[in-house]
PDB file of C-alpha atoms and ligand atoms in Angstrom:
ATOM      1  CA  MET A  15       5.686   3.530 -18.898  1.00 72.00           C
ATOM      2  CA  ASP A  16       9.176   3.707 -20.321  1.00 85.00           C
ATOM      3  CA  GLN A  17      12.379   4.798 -18.635  1.00 91.00           C
ATOM      4  CA  THR A  18      12.132   8.355 -20.032  1.00 93.00           C
ATOM      5  CA  THR A  19       8.683   8.791 -18.495  1.00 95.00           C
ATOM      6  CA  ILE A  20       9.914   7.473 -15.142  1.00 97.00           C
ATOM      7  CA  ASN A  21      12.967   9.765 -15.310  1.00 97.00           C
ATOM      8  CA  GLU A  22      10.900  12.865 -16.082  1.00 97.00           C
ATOM      9  CA  ALA A  23       8.715  12.287 -13.029  1.00 98.00           C
ATOM     10  CA  SER A  24      11.581  11.356 -10.722  1.00 98.00           C
ATOM     11  CA  SER A  25      13.783  14.282 -11.828  1.00 98.00           C
ATOM     12  CA  TYR A  26      10.950  16.713 -11.122  1.00 98.00           C
ATOM     13  CA  ILE A  27      10.558  15.260  -7.630  1.00 98.00           C
ATOM     14  CA  GLN A  28      14.281  14.900  -6.944  1.00 97.00           C
ATOM     15  CA  ASP A  29      14.835  18.619  -7.599  1.00 97.00           C
ATOM     16  CA  LYS A  30      12.500  19.398  -4.688  1.00 97.00           C
ATOM     17  CA  LEU A  31      13.833  16.842  -2.199  1.00 97.00           C
ATOM     18  CA  GLY A  32      16.403  17.586   0.493  1.00 86.00           C
ATOM     19  CA  ALA A  33      17.678  14.026   0.802  1.00 94.00           C
ATOM     20  CA  LYS A  34      17.403  10.667  -0.929  1.00 96.00           C
ATOM     21  CA  PRO A  35      14.517   8.612   0.460  1.00 98.00           C
ATOM     22  CA  SER A  36      15.277   5.025   1.506  1.00 97.00           C
ATOM     23  CA  LEU A  37      11.707   4.005   2.295  1.00 98.00           C
ATOM     24  CA  GLY A  38       8.477   4.463   0.367  1.00 98.00           C
ATOM     25  CA  LEU A  39       5.049   4.522   1.984  1.00 98.00           C
ATOM     26  CA  ILE A  40       1.708   4.055   0.278  1.00 97.00           C
ATOM     27  CA  LEU A  41      -1.035   5.235   2.605  1.00 96.00           C
ATOM     28  CA  GLY A  42      -4.513   3.878   2.034  1.00 89.00           C
ATOM     29  CA  SER A  43      -8.033   5.167   2.752  1.00 80.00           C
ATOM     30  CA  GLY A  44      -8.113   6.992   6.066  1.00 82.00           C
ATOM     31  CA  LEU A  45      -4.462   6.104   6.765  1.00 89.00           C
ATOM     32  CA  GLY A  46      -2.890   9.216   5.280  1.00 88.00           C
ATOM     33  CA  VAL A  47      -2.441  10.668   8.780  1.00 91.00           C
ATOM     34  CA  LEU A  48       0.995   9.085   8.929  1.00 95.00           C
ATOM     35  CA  ALA A  49       2.211  11.607   6.361  1.00 95.00           C
ATOM     36  CA  ASP A  50       1.260  14.425   8.762  1.00 94.00           C
ATOM     37  CA  GLU A  51       3.968  13.126  11.146  1.00 94.00           C
ATOM     38  CA  ILE A  52       6.769  13.566   8.623  1.00 96.00           C
ATOM     39  CA  GLN A  53       9.295  16.180   9.775  1.00 95.00           C
ATOM     40  CA  ASN A  54      10.384  19.035   7.481  1.00 95.00           C
ATOM     41  CA  PRO A  55       7.987  17.823   4.838  1.00 96.00           C
ATOM     42  CA  VAL A  56       8.361  18.543   1.156  1.00 97.00           C
ATOM     43  CA  ILE A  57       4.835  18.312  -0.253  1.00 97.00           C
ATOM     44  CA  ILE A  58       4.264  17.701  -3.942  1.00 96.00           C
ATOM     45  CA  PRO A  59       0.696  17.468  -5.331  1.00 95.00           C
ATOM     46  CA  TYR A  60       0.314  14.658  -7.865  1.00 95.00           C
ATOM     47  CA  LYS A  61      -1.135  17.117 -10.363  1.00 93.00           C
ATOM     48  CA  ASP A  62       2.235  18.925 -10.505  1.00 95.00           C
ATOM     49  CA  ILE A  63       4.279  15.796 -11.281  1.00 96.00           C
ATOM     50  CA  PRO A  64       4.874  14.974 -14.946  1.00 97.00           C
ATOM     51  CA  HIS A  65       2.957  11.830 -16.026  1.00 95.00           C
ATOM     52  CA  PHE A  66       1.268  11.321 -12.629  1.00 93.00           C
ATOM     53  CA  PRO A  67      -2.480  10.624 -12.748  1.00 88.00           C
ATOM     54  CA  GLU A  68      -4.768  12.489 -10.306  1.00 69.00           C
ATOM     55  CA  SER A  69      -6.639  10.647  -7.542  1.00 60.00           C
ATOM     56  CA  THR A  70     -10.398  11.001  -7.317  1.00 62.00           C
ATOM     57  CA  VAL A  71     -11.715   9.290  -4.133  1.00 56.00           C
ATOM     58  CA  ALA A  72     -12.903  11.112  -0.991  1.00 56.00           C
ATOM     59  CA  GLY A  73     -10.497  10.437   1.896  1.00 49.00           C
ATOM     60  CA  HIS A  74      -7.519  10.317  -0.472  1.00 54.00           C
ATOM     61  CA  LYS A  75      -5.460  13.472  -0.682  1.00 74.00           C
ATOM     62  CA  GLY A  76      -3.374  13.075  -3.785  1.00 91.00           C
ATOM     63  CA  ARG A  77       0.126  14.213  -2.948  1.00 94.00           C
ATOM     64  CA  LEU A  78       3.614  13.039  -2.119  1.00 96.00           C
ATOM     65  CA  VAL A  79       5.066  13.946   1.258  1.00 97.00           C
ATOM     66  CA  ALA A  80       8.815  13.466   1.661  1.00 98.00           C
ATOM     67  CA  GLY A  81      10.950  14.019   4.741  1.00 97.00           C
ATOM     68  CA  ASN A  82      12.152  12.418   7.948  1.00 97.00           C
ATOM     69  CA  ILE A  83      10.229  10.110  10.238  1.00 97.00           C
ATOM     70  CA  GLU A  84      11.715   8.035  13.051  1.00 96.00           C
ATOM     71  CA  GLY A  85      15.191   8.772  11.738  1.00 95.00           C
ATOM     72  CA  LYS A  86      14.461   7.558   8.215  1.00 97.00           C
ATOM     73  CA  GLN A  87      14.201   9.488   4.971  1.00 97.00           C
ATOM     74  CA  VAL A  88      10.824   8.539   3.531  1.00 98.00           C
ATOM     75  CA  ILE A  89       8.595   9.418   0.630  1.00 98.00           C
ATOM     76  CA  ALA A  90       4.896   8.874   1.247  1.00 97.00           C
ATOM     77  CA  MET A  91       1.959   8.700  -1.125  1.00 96.00           C
ATOM     78  CA  GLN A  92      -0.965  10.342   0.627  1.00 94.00           C
ATOM     79  CA  GLY A  93      -3.615   8.712  -1.546  1.00 91.00           C
ATOM     80  CA  ARG A  94      -3.068   6.207  -4.334  1.00 93.00           C
ATOM     81  CA  PHE A  95      -4.443   5.352  -7.759  1.00 95.00           C
ATOM     82  CA  HIS A  96      -6.985   2.562  -8.032  1.00 95.00           C
ATOM     83  CA  PHE A  97      -7.756   0.281 -10.963  1.00 97.00           C
ATOM     84  CA  TYR A  98     -11.492   0.937 -10.406  1.00 95.00           C
ATOM     85  CA  GLU A  99     -10.980   4.643 -11.079  1.00 93.00           C
ATOM     86  CA  GLY A 100     -10.246   3.700 -14.664  1.00 94.00           C
ATOM     87  CA  TYR A 101      -6.465   3.961 -14.516  1.00 95.00           C
ATOM     88  CA  SER A 102      -4.477   1.242 -16.223  1.00 96.00           C
ATOM     89  CA  MET A 103      -2.372  -1.161 -14.185  1.00 98.00           C
ATOM     90  CA  LYS A 104       0.703   0.713 -15.495  1.00 97.00           C
ATOM     91  CA  GLN A 105      -0.711   4.039 -14.218  1.00 96.00           C
ATOM     92  CA  VAL A 106      -1.670   2.550 -10.847  1.00 97.00           C
ATOM     93  CA  THR A 107       1.888   1.317 -10.316  1.00 98.00           C
ATOM     94  CA  PHE A 108       3.782   4.188 -11.939  1.00 98.00           C
ATOM     95  CA  PRO A 109       4.526   5.885  -8.583  1.00 98.00           C
ATOM     96  CA  VAL A 110       6.256   2.704  -7.372  1.00 98.00           C
ATOM     97  CA  ARG A 111       8.593   2.853 -10.369  1.00 98.00           C
ATOM     98  CA  VAL A 112       9.246   6.526  -9.656  1.00 98.00           C
ATOM     99  CA  MET A 113       9.957   5.964  -5.946  1.00 98.00           C
ATOM    100  CA  LYS A 114      12.349   3.140  -6.876  1.00 98.00           C
ATOM    101  CA  GLN A 115      14.107   5.507  -9.282  1.00 98.00           C
ATOM    102  CA  LEU A 116      14.368   8.051  -6.436  1.00 98.00           C
ATOM    103  CA  GLY A 117      16.349   5.498  -4.444  1.00 98.00           C
ATOM    104  CA  ILE A 118      13.991   3.655  -2.106  1.00 98.00           C
ATOM    105  CA  GLU A 119      14.975   0.116  -1.168  1.00 98.00           C
ATOM    106  CA  SER A 120      11.877  -0.821   0.834  1.00 98.00           C
ATOM    107  CA  ILE A 121       8.208   0.033   0.732  1.00 98.00           C
ATOM    108  CA  ILE A 122       5.375  -0.161   3.242  1.00 98.00           C
ATOM    109  CA  VAL A 123       2.006  -0.545   1.542  1.00 98.00           C
ATOM    110  CA  THR A 124      -1.149   0.046   3.589  1.00 97.00           C
ATOM    111  CA  ASN A 125      -4.844  -0.264   2.893  1.00 96.00           C
ATOM    112  CA  ALA A 126      -8.286  -0.480   4.410  1.00 94.00           C
ATOM    113  CA  ALA A 127      -9.727  -3.941   3.805  1.00 96.00           C
ATOM    114  CA  GLY A 128     -12.774  -6.016   4.581  1.00 97.00           C
ATOM    115  CA  GLY A 129     -12.352  -8.958   6.949  1.00 98.00           C
ATOM    116  CA  ILE A 130     -13.028 -12.350   5.371  1.00 98.00           C
ATOM    117  CA  ASN A 131     -11.607 -14.379   8.247  1.00 98.00           C
ATOM    118  CA  THR A 132     -14.477 -14.641  10.754  1.00 97.00           C
ATOM    119  CA  SER A 133     -12.065 -14.461  13.707  1.00 98.00           C
ATOM    120  CA  PHE A 134     -11.159 -10.887  12.686  1.00 98.00           C
ATOM    121  CA  SER A 135     -12.891  -7.756  14.014  1.00 95.00           C
ATOM    122  CA  PRO A 136     -13.247  -4.270  12.558  1.00 94.00           C
ATOM    123  CA  GLY A 137     -10.289  -2.239  13.780  1.00 94.00           C
ATOM    124  CA  ASP A 138      -7.816  -5.116  13.604  1.00 96.00           C
ATOM    125  CA  LEU A 139      -4.479  -4.510  11.927  1.00 97.00           C
ATOM    126  CA  MET A 140      -3.357  -7.355   9.650  1.00 98.00           C
ATOM    127  CA  VAL A 141       0.200  -7.872   8.477  1.00 98.00           C
ATOM    128  CA  ILE A 142      -0.017  -9.230   4.934  1.00 98.00           C
ATOM    129  CA  THR A 143       1.870 -12.515   4.552  1.00 98.00           C
ATOM    130  CA  ASP A 144       0.822 -13.159   0.953  1.00 98.00           C
ATOM    131  CA  HIS A 145      -1.752 -12.073  -1.595  1.00 98.00           C
ATOM    132  CA  ILE A 146      -4.150 -13.436  -4.183  1.00 98.00           C
ATOM    133  CA  ASN A 147      -4.318 -11.394  -7.368  1.00 98.00           C
ATOM    134  CA  ASN A 148      -8.012 -11.603  -8.225  1.00 98.00           C
ATOM    135  CA  MET A 149      -8.013  -8.474 -10.410  1.00 98.00           C
ATOM    136  CA  GLY A 150      -7.952 -10.308 -13.718  1.00 98.00           C
ATOM    137  CA  SER A 151      -4.956  -8.311 -14.869  1.00 98.00           C
ATOM    138  CA  ASN A 152      -1.296  -7.755 -14.041  1.00 98.00           C
ATOM    139  CA  PRO A 153       0.772  -4.561 -14.188  1.00 98.00           C
ATOM    140  CA  LEU A 154       3.661  -6.431 -15.829  1.00 98.00           C
ATOM    141  CA  ILE A 155       1.654  -7.418 -18.913  1.00 98.00           C
ATOM    142  CA  GLY A 156       3.386  -6.095 -22.011  1.00 97.00           C
ATOM    143  CA  LYS A 157       6.980  -5.960 -23.183  1.00 96.00           C
ATOM    144  CA  ASN A 158       9.347  -6.432 -20.251  1.00 97.00           C
ATOM    145  CA  ASN A 159      12.013  -3.841 -19.549  1.00 96.00           C
ATOM    146  CA  ASP A 160      14.885  -6.049 -18.323  1.00 95.00           C
ATOM    147  CA  GLU A 161      16.492  -2.991 -16.699  1.00 94.00           C
ATOM    148  CA  LEU A 162      13.507  -2.749 -14.349  1.00 96.00           C
ATOM    149  CA  GLY A 163      13.128  -6.438 -13.492  1.00 96.00           C
ATOM    150  CA  ALA A 164      12.727 -10.015 -14.701  1.00 96.00           C
ATOM    151  CA  ARG A 165      10.250 -11.186 -17.345  1.00 97.00           C
ATOM    152  CA  PHE A 166       8.879 -13.863 -15.023  1.00 97.00           C
ATOM    153  CA  PRO A 167       9.414 -12.564 -11.489  1.00 97.00           C
ATOM    154  CA  ASP A 168       9.357 -14.922  -8.525  1.00 96.00           C
ATOM    155  CA  MET A 169       6.491 -14.070  -6.180  1.00 96.00           C
ATOM    156  CA  SER A 170       7.154 -16.728  -3.524  1.00 96.00           C
ATOM    157  CA  GLU A 171       8.475 -14.204  -0.985  1.00 95.00           C
ATOM    158  CA  CYS A 172       6.938 -11.005  -2.220  1.00 95.00           C
ATOM    159  CA  TYR A 173       6.239  -9.906   1.344  1.00 98.00           C
ATOM    160  CA  ASP A 174       9.605  -9.762   3.098  1.00 98.00           C
ATOM    161  CA  ARG A 175       9.871 -12.490   5.761  1.00 98.00           C
ATOM    162  CA  GLU A 176      12.131 -10.398   8.009  1.00 97.00           C
ATOM    163  CA  TYR A 177       9.747  -7.445   7.841  1.00 98.00           C
ATOM    164  CA  ILE A 178       6.794  -9.679   8.763  1.00 98.00           C
ATOM    165  CA  GLN A 179       8.762 -10.918  11.771  1.00 98.00           C
ATOM    166  CA  LEU A 180       9.821  -7.395  12.687  1.00 98.00           C
ATOM    167  CA  ALA A 181       6.204  -6.219  12.523  1.00 98.00           C
ATOM    168  CA  GLY A 182       5.211  -9.040  14.872  1.00 98.00           C
ATOM    169  CA  LYS A 183       7.903  -8.016  17.360  1.00 97.00           C
ATOM    170  CA  CYS A 184       6.923  -4.337  17.211  1.00 98.00           C
ATOM    171  CA  ALA A 185       3.265  -5.169  17.865  1.00 97.00           C
ATOM    172  CA  GLU A 186       4.241  -7.333  20.823  1.00 97.00           C
ATOM    173  CA  GLU A 187       6.391  -4.586  22.323  1.00 97.00           C
ATOM    174  CA  LEU A 188       3.551  -2.085  21.935  1.00 96.00           C
ATOM    175  CA  GLY A 189       1.005  -4.489  23.404  1.00 95.00           C
ATOM    176  CA  ILE A 190      -1.038  -4.316  20.201  1.00 94.00           C
ATOM    177  CA  THR A 191      -2.695  -7.497  18.973  1.00 93.00           C
ATOM    178  CA  ILE A 192      -2.251  -7.965  15.251  1.00 97.00           C
ATOM    179  CA  GLN A 193      -3.483 -10.481  12.733  1.00 98.00           C
ATOM    180  CA  LYS A 194      -1.439 -12.000   9.945  1.00 98.00           C
ATOM    181  CA  GLY A 195      -3.053 -13.164   6.754  1.00 98.00           C
ATOM    182  CA  ILE A 196      -3.659 -13.257   3.044  1.00 98.00           C
ATOM    183  CA  TYR A 197      -4.946 -10.209   1.180  1.00 98.00           C
ATOM    184  CA  VAL A 198      -7.182 -10.693  -1.827  1.00 98.00           C
ATOM    185  CA  GLY A 199      -7.052  -7.890  -4.387  1.00 98.00           C
ATOM    186  CA  ASN A 200     -10.366  -7.364  -6.207  1.00 98.00           C
ATOM    187  CA  THR A 201     -11.044  -4.629  -8.737  1.00 98.00           C
ATOM    188  CA  GLY A 202     -14.078  -3.081  -7.042  1.00 95.00           C
ATOM    189  CA  PRO A 203     -15.733  -0.629  -7.113  1.00 96.00           C
ATOM    190  CA  THR A 204     -18.530  -2.866  -5.836  1.00 96.00           C
ATOM    191  CA  TYR A 205     -18.017  -4.576  -2.533  1.00 96.00           C
ATOM    192  CA  GLU A 206     -18.406  -8.336  -2.852  1.00 97.00           C
ATOM    193  CA  THR A 207     -21.578 -10.379  -2.546  1.00 97.00           C
ATOM    194  CA  PRO A 208     -21.874 -12.799   0.387  1.00 97.00           C
ATOM    195  CA  ALA A 209     -21.358 -15.683  -2.086  1.00 97.00           C
ATOM    196  CA  GLU A 210     -18.147 -14.116  -3.378  1.00 98.00           C
ATOM    197  CA  ILE A 211     -16.833 -13.671   0.151  1.00 98.00           C
ATOM    198  CA  LYS A 212     -17.591 -17.306   0.936  1.00 98.00           C
ATOM    199  CA  MET A 213     -15.660 -18.259  -2.213  1.00 98.00           C
ATOM    200  CA  LEU A 214     -12.691 -16.070  -1.265  1.00 98.00           C
ATOM    201  CA  ARG A 215     -12.630 -17.615   2.231  1.00 98.00           C
ATOM    202  CA  THR A 216     -12.588 -21.097   0.680  1.00 98.00           C
ATOM    203  CA  LEU A 217      -9.687 -19.967  -1.513  1.00 98.00           C
ATOM    204  CA  GLY A 218      -7.701 -18.967   1.566  1.00 98.00           C
ATOM    205  CA  GLY A 219      -8.258 -15.218   1.733  1.00 98.00           C
ATOM    206  CA  ASP A 220      -8.335 -13.422   5.104  1.00 98.00           C
ATOM    207  CA  ALA A 221      -9.004  -9.861   3.948  1.00 98.00           C
ATOM    208  CA  VAL A 222     -10.198  -8.238   0.743  1.00 98.00           C
ATOM    209  CA  GLY A 223      -9.643  -4.843  -0.801  1.00 98.00           C
ATOM    210  CA  MET A 224      -9.355  -2.930  -4.059  1.00 98.00           C
ATOM    211  CA  SER A 225      -5.673  -2.006  -4.088  1.00 98.00           C
ATOM    212  CA  THR A 226      -2.165  -3.068  -3.040  1.00 98.00           C
ATOM    213  CA  VAL A 227      -1.740  -6.141  -5.271  1.00 98.00           C
ATOM    214  CA  PRO A 228      -0.643  -4.165  -8.382  1.00 98.00           C
ATOM    215  CA  GLU A 229       1.803  -2.024  -6.399  1.00 98.00           C
ATOM    216  CA  VAL A 230       3.275  -5.036  -4.611  1.00 98.00           C
ATOM    217  CA  ILE A 231       3.735  -6.930  -7.894  1.00 98.00           C
ATOM    218  CA  VAL A 232       5.683  -4.002  -9.329  1.00 98.00           C
ATOM    219  CA  ALA A 233       7.637  -3.531  -6.092  1.00 98.00           C
ATOM    220  CA  GLY A 234       8.593  -7.228  -6.255  1.00 98.00           C
ATOM    221  CA  HIS A 235       9.571  -6.870  -9.904  1.00 98.00           C
ATOM    222  CA  ALA A 236      11.731  -3.869  -8.973  1.00 98.00           C
ATOM    223  CA  GLY A 237      13.474  -5.788  -6.174  1.00 98.00           C
ATOM    224  CA  LEU A 238      12.026  -3.705  -3.346  1.00 98.00           C
ATOM    225  CA  ARG A 239      11.520  -5.217   0.090  1.00 98.00           C
ATOM    226  CA  VAL A 240       7.799  -5.035   0.901  1.00 98.00           C
ATOM    227  CA  LEU A 241       5.779  -4.809   4.087  1.00 98.00           C
ATOM    228  CA  GLY A 242       1.988  -4.780   3.719  1.00 98.00           C
ATOM    229  CA  ILE A 243      -0.474  -3.751   6.418  1.00 97.00           C
ATOM    230  CA  SER A 244      -4.256  -3.884   6.173  1.00 97.00           C
ATOM    231  CA  CYS A 245      -6.565  -2.054   8.505  1.00 95.00           C
ATOM    232  CA  ILE A 246      -9.658  -4.236   8.767  1.00 96.00           C
ATOM    233  CA  SER A 247     -12.214  -1.467   8.468  1.00 94.00           C
ATOM    234  CA  ASN A 248     -15.319  -3.676   8.345  1.00 95.00           C
ATOM    235  CA  MET A 249     -16.281  -7.289   8.003  1.00 96.00           C
ATOM    236  CA  ALA A 250     -16.927  -8.378   4.411  1.00 97.00           C
ATOM    237  CA  ALA A 251     -20.412  -9.173   3.102  1.00 94.00           C
ATOM    238  CA  GLY A 252     -22.437 -11.962   4.668  1.00 92.00           C
ATOM    239  CA  ILE A 253     -20.566 -12.074   7.995  1.00 93.00           C
ATOM    240  CA  LEU A 254     -22.467  -9.444   9.961  1.00 92.00           C
ATOM    241  CA  ASP A 255     -26.078  -8.604   9.237  1.00 83.00           C
ATOM    242  CA  GLN A 256     -25.360  -5.093   7.960  1.00 86.00           C
ATOM    243  CA  PRO A 257     -24.592  -3.358   4.656  1.00 86.00           C
ATOM    244  CA  LEU A 258     -21.099  -2.039   3.869  1.00 86.00           C
ATOM    245  CA  THR A 259     -20.424   1.656   3.445  1.00 87.00           C
ATOM    246  CA  HIS A 260     -17.367   3.745   2.627  1.00 86.00           C
ATOM    247  CA  THR A 261     -18.302   5.868   5.666  1.00 89.00           C
ATOM    248  CA  GLU A 262     -17.752   2.847   7.921  1.00 84.00           C
ATOM    249  CA  VAL A 263     -14.369   2.262   6.296  1.00 82.00           C
ATOM    250  CA  ILE A 264     -13.266   5.815   7.077  1.00 85.00           C
ATOM    251  CA  GLU A 265     -14.767   5.821  10.612  1.00 84.00           C
ATOM    252  CA  THR A 266     -12.975   2.623  11.610  1.00 87.00           C
ATOM    253  CA  THR A 267      -9.626   3.789  10.263  1.00 84.00           C
ATOM    254  CA  GLU A 268     -10.080   6.946  12.346  1.00 83.00           C
ATOM    255  CA  LYS A 269     -10.697   4.819  15.457  1.00 85.00           C
ATOM    256  CA  VAL A 270      -7.535   2.732  15.031  1.00 89.00           C
ATOM    257  CA  ARG A 271      -5.499   5.684  13.933  1.00 89.00           C
ATOM    258  CA  ASP A 272      -3.382   5.869  17.115  1.00 91.00           C
ATOM    259  CA  ASP A 273      -2.528   2.146  17.125  1.00 93.00           C
ATOM    260  CA  PHE A 274      -1.795   2.331  13.419  1.00 93.00           C
ATOM    261  CA  LEU A 275       0.524   5.313  13.877  1.00 95.00           C
ATOM    262  CA  HIS A 276       2.399   3.818  16.850  1.00 95.00           C
ATOM    263  CA  PHE A 277       2.743   0.497  15.045  1.00 97.00           C
ATOM    264  CA  ILE A 278       4.057   1.877  11.749  1.00 97.00           C
ATOM    265  CA  LYS A 279       6.362   4.354  13.455  1.00 97.00           C
ATOM    266  CA  LYS A 280       7.911   1.626  15.586  1.00 97.00           C
ATOM    267  CA  ILE A 281       8.446  -0.520  12.498  1.00 98.00           C
ATOM    268  CA  ILE A 282      10.038   2.383  10.609  1.00 98.00           C
ATOM    269  CA  SER A 283      12.366   3.093  13.536  1.00 97.00           C
ATOM    270  CA  ARG A 284      13.580  -0.528  13.417  1.00 96.00           C
ATOM    271  CA  LEU A 285      14.036  -0.910   9.678  1.00 93.00           C
ATOM    272  CA  PRO A 286      17.628  -1.103   8.469  1.00 81.00           C
ATOM    273  CA  GLN A 287      18.976   2.351   7.507  1.00 72.00           C
TER     274      GLN A 287
HETATM  275 CL1  LIG B 323     -15.615  -5.748   2.149  1.00 87.68          CL
HETATM  276  N1  LIG B 323     -14.277  -5.349  -0.028  1.00 87.68           N
HETATM  277  C1  LIG B 323     -13.402  -4.691  -0.799  1.00 87.68           C
HETATM  278  N2  LIG B 323     -13.198  -5.142  -2.047  1.00 87.68           N
HETATM  279  N3  LIG B 323     -12.720  -3.614  -0.394  1.00 87.68           N
HETATM  280  C2  LIG B 323     -12.930  -3.189   0.855  1.00 87.68           C
HETATM  281  C3  LIG B 323     -13.824  -3.812   1.711  1.00 87.68           C
HETATM  282  C4  LIG B 323     -14.501  -4.927   1.213  1.00 87.68           C
HETATM  283  N4  LIG B 323     -13.831  -3.153   2.893  1.00 87.68           N
HETATM  284  C5  LIG B 323     -12.940  -2.148   2.756  1.00 87.68           C
HETATM  285  N5  LIG B 323     -12.395  -2.162   1.535  1.00 87.68           N
END
């Protein structure tokens, strides 16, 4: 995706926006409800945006919602693009480039994930402290555009330390218990086998999903400050004696919806302007 492509998408969006967004939001499976809380929303379907792919999964809406929430100008992706849908890593992360071009300085990336850490329970919210890219690819492969970021970007503090601390404080004030941990990004679309989950636990993973890692890599490359939040929608394979279903993922995210909303809104209200 070259600069012209990014500019064509961002110009199209910018023409419809009332104000410059400072914060981007990527809302995962079942977590799109946050976008419904945005005041004076400008809604832009992905299919209308030049060079945007279309999203295909049930429970993902496929549109941008821009406006004000908790005193901040935000632009939210209600639904994202997944590698398992057949999109390239560049396509999956294109919206991050576009949101950066629109002026965001920070991004909150959310997802539904399976719990690997046996002390977790379905319904837990986990602040992501680090990730393991287990997708076998990287969105930055190819010629580097030095205008967008470094050839060999540092990933040692990809998830902003201050934001992690802030999230902890917000949870405490709300009386919500949260987990902190390491997110493993797998390609999907299969869920893992019990043996794979055991391996990922040995490698240090706490939660596993099929998204987030590509977007966070590009956000890091672009110099954005990142906060990642996983909703533990189910325990991963081999922990409980039950099969995994996408229905369970959606049902759990619906159950924690209020906590999730309060938590994210409090964080947004406390982020620097
Ligand atoms: Cl168990 N695995 C993966 N890869 N993604 C998930 C999940 C599990 N649960 C929700 N999303």
